[in-house]
Amino acid sequence: MSRLRLVLFGLGAVGLAVLWVVATTGLPPVGTDVHPYRDAAVAAAAAHATANVVSSINFDQRTFDTLGEETILLASVVAVTTLLRPADDERVEPPDPPPAVLPATRLAGWALLPVTLLVGADVVLHGHLTPGGGFQGGVVLATALHLLYLAGSFPALQWVRPTRWAPLLEPAGSGLFVVVGLAGLVVGAGFTAEFLPPGVLGAPLSSGTVLLLNVVAGVGVGAAVVSLLGQFLRQEIVIGPGAAP
Amino acid sequence: MTLTVVAWTVAGWLVLVGALGIVRSRDLVHTVVALSVAQSGTYVLLIAAGFQRGATVPILGAGGAGSSPVVDPLVQAMVLTDIVVSATVTALLLALTIQIAKRHGTVDPDELRALRG
C-alpha cells in the first residue's frame, strides 16, 4: 500500500518535473529589467502619493482582492471557533496553576509587551510609507498579547486579552473594510476606489484610503489572530474530557 | 543564467518535496507542515519572477526619489496574500486535526479508515 503510493507519487513527480522544466525554460531569465506590471504599479502608486508600492497594490489597486483575503480570514476564524467549541462530552475546567517560569522569562514577557504593542501600531500606521501594513502589524499586535502566555501568566492573558470583543472585532474589521469600499461608491469613485485626497508623497497623512484600510485591516487581522490562538490555547488549557456519559 | 536555474529549481523542488512529505506522512500535524513547505515554493517562484539585478525596494523616495529601478511590487503583494491564506488554512487544518485526534484517538492518516458520525 505504502509502496504503491510512493510509486504513484514518483510517476506524478517525474511528470510534474518534466512539465516544470519545459515551462520554466520558456520564461525570461531572473533579474531582467523588463517588468511591465512593476512600471504600471509604481506609476499608479505615485499618482496616489503612496510611498509603499506594495501597500498601494494591496489597499488601492487591488482592494477588491484584499477584501476577499479578509473574508477568507473571517471564514477561517468562524470555522476554527466552530470546530473547537467544547463538545457534549467535554467540560470547561478552571485552568491548572501555570508551571513555574524563570523570573527572567516573566520579566522579559512583561517588559516586551508595551514594546511589541508599540512596534505593531507603528507597522500598521506607517504601512503606507515604509515596509509593513495592516496584515503584518495586526499579527505583531496579536503576538504582543501572547507574550503574557509565554511569561507564564495565563490568567493575566485572559484578563488583558479581549476575549469578549475579539470575536466581534474581527467581523467589525472586515465590515469596516466593506464600508470604506461602499463609501467610494457613494462618493461616485466606484466600489473600493480611492476617494480621499491623496496628500503629499511621504507625509504621515498621505495615500488617502490606503492608511484607513491599513488600520481597518490591522484591527481585523489582530483580532483574528487573537481569536485563533485563543481557541487553540483554550482547547489545551481549560477544556478537558468530561465524566463518562 | 545560473540564478534563473537556481530560482526555478528551488521553487519546483520545494513544491515536490512538500508533496512527498504529504504522501509519506504518518502524522497529520506533519502533513499540515508539509503542505506549508509545498506552498512556500510559490513564494520563491513569485519573488524570483519580480527580481531585478541592482534594483532597490519598492518604496518610493527611499532610493533617490524614483531614480533607481525597484523590484516588482506586484509579486510581493501576491506573496503577502499567499502567506495570509496559508496561515488561515494551516489554522483550519490544525483545528480539524485536533477534532480527529479527539474522535478517533489517532493522528496517523493510515489508521483513519472508517467514517464515524
CSV table of C-alpha atoms in Angstrom, one decimal:
chain,number,residue,atom,x,y,z
A,1,MET,CA,0.0,0.0,0.0
A,2,SER,CA,2.6,2.4,1.1
A,3,ARG,CA,5.0,1.3,-1.7
A,4,LEU,CA,2.3,1.6,-4.3
A,5,ARG,CA,1.6,5.1,-3.1
A,6,LEU,CA,5.3,6.1,-3.4
A,7,VAL,CA,5.4,4.6,-6.9
A,8,LEU,CA,2.3,6.6,-7.9
A,9,PHE,CA,3.9,9.8,-6.3
A,10,GLY,CA,7.1,9.1,-8.2
A,11,LEU,CA,5.3,8.9,-11.5
A,12,GLY,CA,3.5,12.1,-10.8
A,13,ALA,CA,6.6,13.9,-9.5
A,14,VAL,CA,8.6,13.0,-12.7
A,15,GLY,CA,5.7,14.2,-14.8
A,16,LEU,CA,5.5,17.5,-12.9
A,17,ALA,CA,9.3,17.9,-13.0
A,18,VAL,CA,9.3,17.5,-16.8
A,19,LEU,CA,6.5,19.9,-17.2
A,20,TRP,CA,8.2,22.3,-14.8
A,21,VAL,CA,11.5,22.3,-16.8
A,22,VAL,CA,9.5,22.8,-20.1
A,23,ALA,CA,7.6,25.6,-18.6
A,24,THR,CA,10.4,27.5,-17.0
A,25,THR,CA,12.8,27.2,-19.9
A,26,GLY,CA,10.4,29.5,-21.8
A,27,LEU,CA,10.4,32.1,-19.1
A,28,PRO,CA,12.5,35.2,-19.2
A,29,PRO,CA,15.7,34.9,-17.0
A,30,VAL,CA,15.5,36.1,-13.4
A,31,GLY,CA,16.9,39.6,-12.8
A,32,THR,CA,16.0,41.3,-16.1
A,33,ASP,CA,14.8,44.9,-16.2
A,34,VAL,CA,11.6,44.1,-18.1
A,35,HIS,CA,8.8,44.3,-15.5
A,36,PRO,CA,5.6,45.9,-17.2
A,37,TYR,CA,3.5,45.3,-14.1
A,38,ARG,CA,6.1,47.0,-11.9
A,39,ASP,CA,6.1,50.0,-14.2
A,40,ALA,CA,2.3,50.3,-14.1
A,41,ALA,CA,2.1,49.7,-10.4
A,42,VAL,CA,4.8,52.3,-9.5
A,43,ALA,CA,3.1,54.9,-11.7
A,44,ALA,CA,-0.3,54.3,-10.1
A,45,ALA,CA,1.2,54.4,-6.6
A,46,ALA,CA,3.0,57.7,-7.3
A,47,ALA,CA,-0.3,59.1,-8.7
A,48,HIS,CA,-2.0,58.5,-5.4
A,49,ALA,CA,1.0,59.6,-3.2
A,50,THR,CA,1.5,56.2,-1.7
A,51,ALA,CA,5.2,55.7,-0.9
A,52,ASN,CA,4.9,51.9,-0.2
A,53,VAL,CA,4.0,50.5,-3.6
A,54,VAL,CA,3.1,47.1,-2.1
A,55,SER,CA,0.6,48.7,0.2
A,56,SER,CA,-0.7,50.7,-2.7
A,57,ILE,CA,-1.3,47.5,-4.7
A,58,ASN,CA,-3.0,45.7,-1.8
A,59,PHE,CA,-5.1,48.5,-0.5
A,60,ASP,CA,-5.7,50.7,-3.6
A,61,GLN,CA,-5.1,49.0,-6.9
A,62,ARG,CA,-6.3,45.5,-5.8
A,63,THR,CA,-8.6,46.5,-2.9
A,64,PHE,CA,-11.3,44.1,-4.0
A,65,ASP,CA,-8.9,41.2,-3.9
A,66,THR,CA,-7.8,42.2,-0.4
A,67,LEU,CA,-11.5,42.2,0.6
A,68,GLY,CA,-11.6,38.6,-0.5
A,69,GLU,CA,-8.5,37.9,1.6
A,70,GLU,CA,-10.2,39.5,4.7
A,71,THR,CA,-13.2,37.3,4.0
A,72,ILE,CA,-11.0,34.2,3.9
A,73,LEU,CA,-9.6,35.2,7.3
A,74,LEU,CA,-13.1,35.7,8.7
A,75,ALA,CA,-14.2,32.3,7.4
A,76,SER,CA,-11.2,30.6,8.9
A,77,VAL,CA,-11.9,32.2,12.3
A,78,VAL,CA,-15.6,31.1,12.2
A,79,ALA,CA,-14.6,27.6,11.1
A,80,VAL,CA,-11.9,27.2,13.8
A,81,THR,CA,-14.2,28.5,16.5
A,82,THR,CA,-17.0,26.1,15.4
A,83,LEU,CA,-14.6,23.1,15.3
A,84,LEU,CA,-13.0,23.8,18.7
A,85,ARG,CA,-16.1,24.6,20.8
A,86,PRO,CA,-16.5,22.2,23.7
A,87,ALA,CA,-18.3,19.0,22.6
A,88,ASP,CA,-21.2,17.4,24.5
A,89,ASP,CA,-18.8,15.0,26.3
A,90,GLU,CA,-16.4,17.7,27.4
A,91,ARG,CA,-16.4,20.4,30.0
A,92,VAL,CA,-14.7,23.6,30.8
A,93,GLU,CA,-12.4,23.3,33.7
A,94,PRO,CA,-10.6,26.0,35.7
A,95,PRO,CA,-7.0,26.2,34.4
A,96,ASP,CA,-4.3,24.3,36.2
A,97,PRO,CA,-1.9,26.6,38.1
A,98,PRO,CA,0.7,27.5,35.5
A,99,PRO,CA,4.1,25.8,35.7
A,100,ALA,CA,6.8,27.9,37.3
A,101,VAL,CA,8.7,30.1,34.8
A,102,LEU,CA,12.0,31.8,35.5
A,103,PRO,CA,11.7,35.3,36.9
A,104,ALA,CA,13.8,36.5,33.9
A,105,THR,CA,11.3,35.0,31.5
A,106,ARG,CA,8.4,36.6,33.3
A,107,LEU,CA,10.2,40.0,33.3
A,108,ALA,CA,11.0,39.7,29.6
A,109,GLY,CA,7.4,38.9,28.8
A,110,TRP,CA,6.0,41.8,30.7
A,111,ALA,CA,8.8,44.2,29.6
A,112,LEU,CA,8.4,43.3,25.9
A,113,LEU,CA,4.6,43.7,26.0
A,114,PRO,CA,4.5,47.5,25.6
A,115,VAL,CA,7.4,47.5,23.2
A,116,THR,CA,5.8,44.9,20.9
A,117,LEU,CA,2.4,46.8,21.0
A,118,LEU,CA,4.2,49.9,20.0
A,119,VAL,CA,6.0,48.2,17.1
A,120,GLY,CA,2.8,46.7,16.0
A,121,ALA,CA,1.0,50.0,16.0
A,122,ASP,CA,4.0,51.6,14.2
A,123,VAL,CA,3.9,48.9,11.5
A,124,VAL,CA,0.2,49.4,10.9
A,125,LEU,CA,0.2,53.2,11.0
A,126,HIS,CA,3.2,53.6,8.7
A,127,GLY,CA,2.2,50.8,6.4
A,128,HIS,CA,1.7,53.3,3.5
A,129,LEU,CA,5.2,54.8,4.0
A,130,THR,CA,7.5,52.0,5.0
A,131,PRO,CA,7.5,48.2,4.7
A,132,GLY,CA,4.6,46.9,6.7
A,133,GLY,CA,0.9,47.3,6.7
A,134,GLY,CA,-2.3,46.1,8.3
A,135,PHE,CA,-1.7,42.4,7.9
A,136,GLN,CA,1.8,42.4,9.2
A,137,GLY,CA,1.1,44.9,12.0
A,138,GLY,CA,-2.0,43.0,13.1
A,139,VAL,CA,0.0,39.8,13.6
A,140,VAL,CA,2.6,41.7,15.6
A,141,LEU,CA,-0.2,43.3,17.8
A,142,ALA,CA,-1.7,39.9,18.5
A,143,THR,CA,1.7,38.4,19.2
A,144,ALA,CA,2.3,41.1,21.9
A,145,LEU,CA,-0.6,39.9,23.9
A,146,HIS,CA,0.5,36.3,23.8
A,147,LEU,CA,3.9,37.2,25.3
A,148,LEU,CA,1.9,37.1,28.6
A,149,TYR,CA,1.3,33.4,28.0
A,150,LEU,CA,5.0,32.8,27.4
A,151,ALA,CA,5.6,34.7,30.7
A,152,GLY,CA,3.5,32.1,32.5
A,153,SER,CA,0.6,34.3,33.2
A,154,PHE,CA,-2.4,32.7,31.5
A,155,PRO,CA,-4.9,34.4,33.9
A,156,ALA,CA,-3.3,37.8,33.0
A,157,LEU,CA,-3.6,36.9,29.3
A,158,GLN,CA,-7.3,36.1,29.8
A,159,TRP,CA,-7.7,39.3,31.6
A,160,VAL,CA,-5.8,41.5,29.1
A,161,ARG,CA,-7.0,39.6,26.1
A,162,PRO,CA,-10.2,41.0,24.6
A,163,THR,CA,-12.0,37.6,24.8
A,164,ARG,CA,-15.4,39.3,24.8
A,165,TRP,CA,-14.8,41.6,21.9
A,166,ALA,CA,-12.1,39.9,19.8
A,167,PRO,CA,-14.8,37.8,18.1
A,168,LEU,CA,-16.7,41.0,17.4
A,169,LEU,CA,-13.7,43.0,16.4
A,170,GLU,CA,-12.7,40.6,13.5
A,171,PRO,CA,-16.0,40.9,11.6
A,172,ALA,CA,-16.0,44.6,12.5
A,173,GLY,CA,-12.7,44.9,10.7
A,174,SER,CA,-14.0,43.1,7.6
A,175,GLY,CA,-17.2,45.0,7.8
A,176,LEU,CA,-15.5,48.4,8.0
A,177,PHE,CA,-13.4,47.3,5.0
A,178,VAL,CA,-16.7,46.9,3.1
A,179,VAL,CA,-17.9,50.3,4.5
A,180,VAL,CA,-14.9,52.1,3.2
A,181,GLY,CA,-15.4,50.3,-0.2
A,182,LEU,CA,-19.0,51.4,-0.2
A,183,ALA,CA,-18.0,55.0,0.7
A,184,GLY,CA,-16.1,55.1,-2.6
A,185,LEU,CA,-19.3,54.0,-4.3
A,186,VAL,CA,-21.4,56.7,-2.6
A,187,VAL,CA,-18.9,59.4,-3.4
A,188,GLY,CA,-19.0,58.3,-7.0
A,189,ALA,CA,-15.5,57.0,-7.4
A,190,GLY,CA,-16.6,53.3,-7.5
A,191,PHE,CA,-16.6,50.4,-5.1
A,192,THR,CA,-13.3,50.1,-3.2
A,193,ALA,CA,-11.9,53.0,-5.3
A,194,GLU,CA,-9.7,55.7,-3.8
A,195,PHE,CA,-11.8,58.7,-2.9
A,196,LEU,CA,-9.9,60.7,-0.2
A,197,PRO,CA,-7.4,63.4,-1.1
A,198,PRO,CA,-4.0,61.6,-1.5
A,199,GLY,CA,-1.9,64.3,0.1
A,200,VAL,CA,1.9,64.7,-0.3
A,201,LEU,CA,4.1,61.6,-1.1
A,202,GLY,CA,5.8,60.6,2.1
A,203,ALA,CA,3.7,62.6,4.6
A,204,PRO,CA,2.2,60.8,7.5
A,205,LEU,CA,-1.3,61.6,6.4
A,206,SER,CA,-0.9,60.8,2.7
A,207,SER,CA,-2.2,58.0,0.4
A,208,GLY,CA,-5.9,58.6,1.1
A,209,THR,CA,-7.8,55.4,1.8
A,210,VAL,CA,-4.7,53.2,2.0
A,211,LEU,CA,-3.9,54.4,5.5
A,212,LEU,CA,-7.6,54.0,6.5
A,213,LEU,CA,-7.8,50.5,5.1
A,214,ASN,CA,-4.4,49.6,6.7
A,215,VAL,CA,-5.8,50.5,10.1
A,216,VAL,CA,-9.1,48.6,9.5
A,217,ALA,CA,-7.2,45.5,8.3
A,218,GLY,CA,-4.8,45.8,11.3
A,219,VAL,CA,-7.7,45.7,13.7
A,220,GLY,CA,-9.3,42.8,11.8
A,221,VAL,CA,-6.2,40.7,11.5
A,222,GLY,CA,-5.1,41.4,15.1
A,223,ALA,CA,-8.5,40.3,16.4
A,224,ALA,CA,-8.5,37.3,14.1
A,225,VAL,CA,-5.1,36.0,15.3
A,226,VAL,CA,-6.1,36.6,18.9
A,227,SER,CA,-9.3,34.6,18.3
A,228,LEU,CA,-7.5,31.8,16.5
A,229,LEU,CA,-4.7,31.5,19.1
A,230,GLY,CA,-7.3,31.9,21.9
A,231,GLN,CA,-9.3,28.9,20.6
A,232,PHE,CA,-6.2,26.7,20.5
A,233,LEU,CA,-5.0,27.8,24.0
A,234,ARG,CA,-8.4,27.3,25.4
A,235,GLN,CA,-8.6,23.8,23.9
A,236,GLU,CA,-5.2,23.0,25.5
A,237,ILE,CA,-5.8,24.6,28.9
A,238,VAL,CA,-9.4,24.8,30.1
A,239,ILE,CA,-11.3,22.1,28.1
A,240,GLY,CA,-11.0,18.6,29.4
A,241,PRO,CA,-12.8,15.3,28.9
A,242,GLY,CA,-16.0,15.3,31.0
A,243,ALA,CA,-17.4,12.4,33.0
A,244,ALA,CA,-18.2,9.3,31.0
A,245,PRO,CA,-21.8,9.6,29.8
B,1,MET,CA,21.6,32.3,-16.2
B,2,THR,CA,22.7,30.5,-13.1
B,3,LEU,CA,20.4,32.5,-10.9
B,4,THR,CA,17.5,31.6,-13.2
B,5,VAL,CA,18.2,27.9,-12.9
B,6,VAL,CA,18.7,28.0,-9.2
B,7,ALA,CA,15.5,30.1,-8.5
B,8,TRP,CA,13.2,27.9,-10.7
B,9,THR,CA,14.7,24.7,-9.4
B,10,VAL,CA,14.4,25.6,-5.8
B,11,ALA,CA,10.7,26.6,-6.3
B,12,GLY,CA,9.9,23.4,-8.1
B,13,TRP,CA,11.9,21.3,-5.6
B,14,LEU,CA,10.0,22.9,-2.6
B,15,VAL,CA,6.6,22.0,-4.2
B,16,LEU,CA,7.7,18.4,-4.9
B,17,VAL,CA,9.4,17.8,-1.5
B,18,GLY,CA,6.3,19.2,0.3
B,19,ALA,CA,4.1,16.9,-1.7
B,20,LEU,CA,6.4,14.0,-0.9
B,21,GLY,CA,6.0,14.9,2.8
B,22,ILE,CA,2.2,14.8,2.5
B,23,VAL,CA,2.4,11.4,0.7
B,24,ARG,CA,4.7,9.8,3.3
B,25,SER,CA,3.2,11.4,6.3
B,26,ARG,CA,2.4,9.3,9.4
B,27,ASP,CA,1.1,12.2,11.5
B,28,LEU,CA,-1.5,14.8,10.5
B,29,VAL,CA,0.5,17.7,12.1
B,30,HIS,CA,3.4,16.7,9.9
B,31,THR,CA,1.0,16.7,6.9
B,32,VAL,CA,0.0,20.3,7.6
B,33,VAL,CA,3.6,21.4,7.9
B,34,ALA,CA,4.5,19.6,4.6
B,35,LEU,CA,1.6,21.5,2.9
B,36,SER,CA,3.2,24.7,4.1
B,37,VAL,CA,6.5,23.7,2.7
B,38,ALA,CA,4.9,22.9,-0.7
B,39,GLN,CA,3.2,26.3,-0.6
B,40,SER,CA,6.5,28.2,0.1
B,41,GLY,CA,7.6,27.1,-3.3
B,42,THR,CA,5.2,29.6,-4.7
B,43,TYR,CA,6.8,32.4,-2.7
B,44,VAL,CA,10.2,31.6,-4.2
B,45,LEU,CA,8.7,31.5,-7.7
B,46,LEU,CA,6.9,34.8,-7.3
B,47,ILE,CA,9.8,36.7,-5.7
B,48,ALA,CA,12.2,35.4,-8.3
B,49,ALA,CA,9.9,36.5,-11.1
B,50,GLY,CA,9.9,40.1,-9.7
B,51,PHE,CA,13.6,40.3,-9.1
B,52,GLN,CA,15.8,42.7,-11.0
B,53,ARG,CA,19.6,43.0,-10.6
B,54,GLY,CA,20.6,46.1,-8.8
B,55,ALA,CA,17.1,47.3,-8.1
B,56,THR,CA,16.0,48.6,-4.7
B,57,VAL,CA,12.9,48.1,-2.5
B,58,PRO,CA,9.6,49.2,-3.9
B,59,ILE,CA,9.3,52.2,-1.6
B,60,LEU,CA,9.1,55.5,-3.4
B,61,GLY,CA,11.5,58.1,-2.2
B,62,ALA,CA,13.7,55.5,-0.5
B,63,GLY,CA,16.5,55.2,-3.1
B,64,GLY,CA,16.7,58.6,-4.6
B,65,ALA,CA,13.1,59.6,-5.5
B,66,GLY,CA,12.4,57.1,-8.3
B,67,SER,CA,15.7,57.5,-10.0
B,68,SER,CA,16.9,53.9,-9.4
B,69,PRO,CA,14.7,51.0,-10.5
B,70,VAL,CA,12.7,49.0,-7.9
B,71,VAL,CA,11.9,45.3,-7.9
B,72,ASP,CA,8.4,44.2,-8.9
B,73,PRO,CA,6.0,45.1,-6.1
B,74,LEU,CA,3.1,43.2,-7.6
B,75,VAL,CA,4.5,39.8,-6.9
B,76,GLN,CA,5.4,40.9,-3.3
B,77,ALA,CA,1.8,41.8,-2.7
B,78,MET,CA,0.8,38.4,-4.1
B,79,VAL,CA,3.2,36.7,-1.7
B,80,LEU,CA,1.7,38.6,1.1
B,81,THR,CA,-1.8,37.4,0.1
B,82,ASP,CA,-0.4,33.9,-0.2
B,83,ILE,CA,1.1,33.9,3.3
B,84,VAL,CA,-2.1,35.2,4.9
B,85,VAL,CA,-4.1,32.5,3.1
B,86,SER,CA,-1.5,29.9,4.1
B,87,ALA,CA,-1.7,30.9,7.7
B,88,THR,CA,-5.5,30.7,7.8
B,89,VAL,CA,-5.6,27.3,6.0
B,90,THR,CA,-3.0,26.0,8.5
B,91,ALA,CA,-5.1,27.1,11.4
B,92,LEU,CA,-8.2,25.4,10.0
B,93,LEU,CA,-6.3,22.2,9.2
B,94,LEU,CA,-4.8,22.1,12.7
B,95,ALA,CA,-8.3,22.6,14.2
B,96,LEU,CA,-9.5,19.6,12.1
B,97,THR,CA,-6.5,17.6,13.4
B,98,ILE,CA,-7.5,18.3,17.0
B,99,GLN,CA,-11.0,17.1,16.3
B,100,ILE,CA,-9.7,13.9,14.6
B,101,ALA,CA,-7.4,13.2,17.5
B,102,LYS,CA,-10.3,13.6,19.9
B,103,ARG,CA,-12.8,11.5,17.9
B,104,HIS,CA,-10.5,8.7,16.6
B,105,GLY,CA,-7.7,8.7,19.1
B,106,THR,CA,-5.1,8.8,16.4
B,107,VAL,CA,-3.5,11.3,14.0
B,108,ASP,CA,-2.0,8.7,11.7
B,109,PRO,CA,-3.7,9.1,8.3
B,110,ASP,CA,-3.2,5.4,7.5
B,111,GLU,CA,-5.3,4.4,10.6
B,112,LEU,CA,-8.2,6.6,9.7
B,113,ARG,CA,-10.2,4.2,7.6
B,114,ALA,CA,-13.8,4.3,8.6
B,115,LEU,CA,-16.2,7.3,8.7
B,116,ARG,CA,-17.6,7.9,12.1
B,117,GLY,CA,-20.6,10.1,12.9
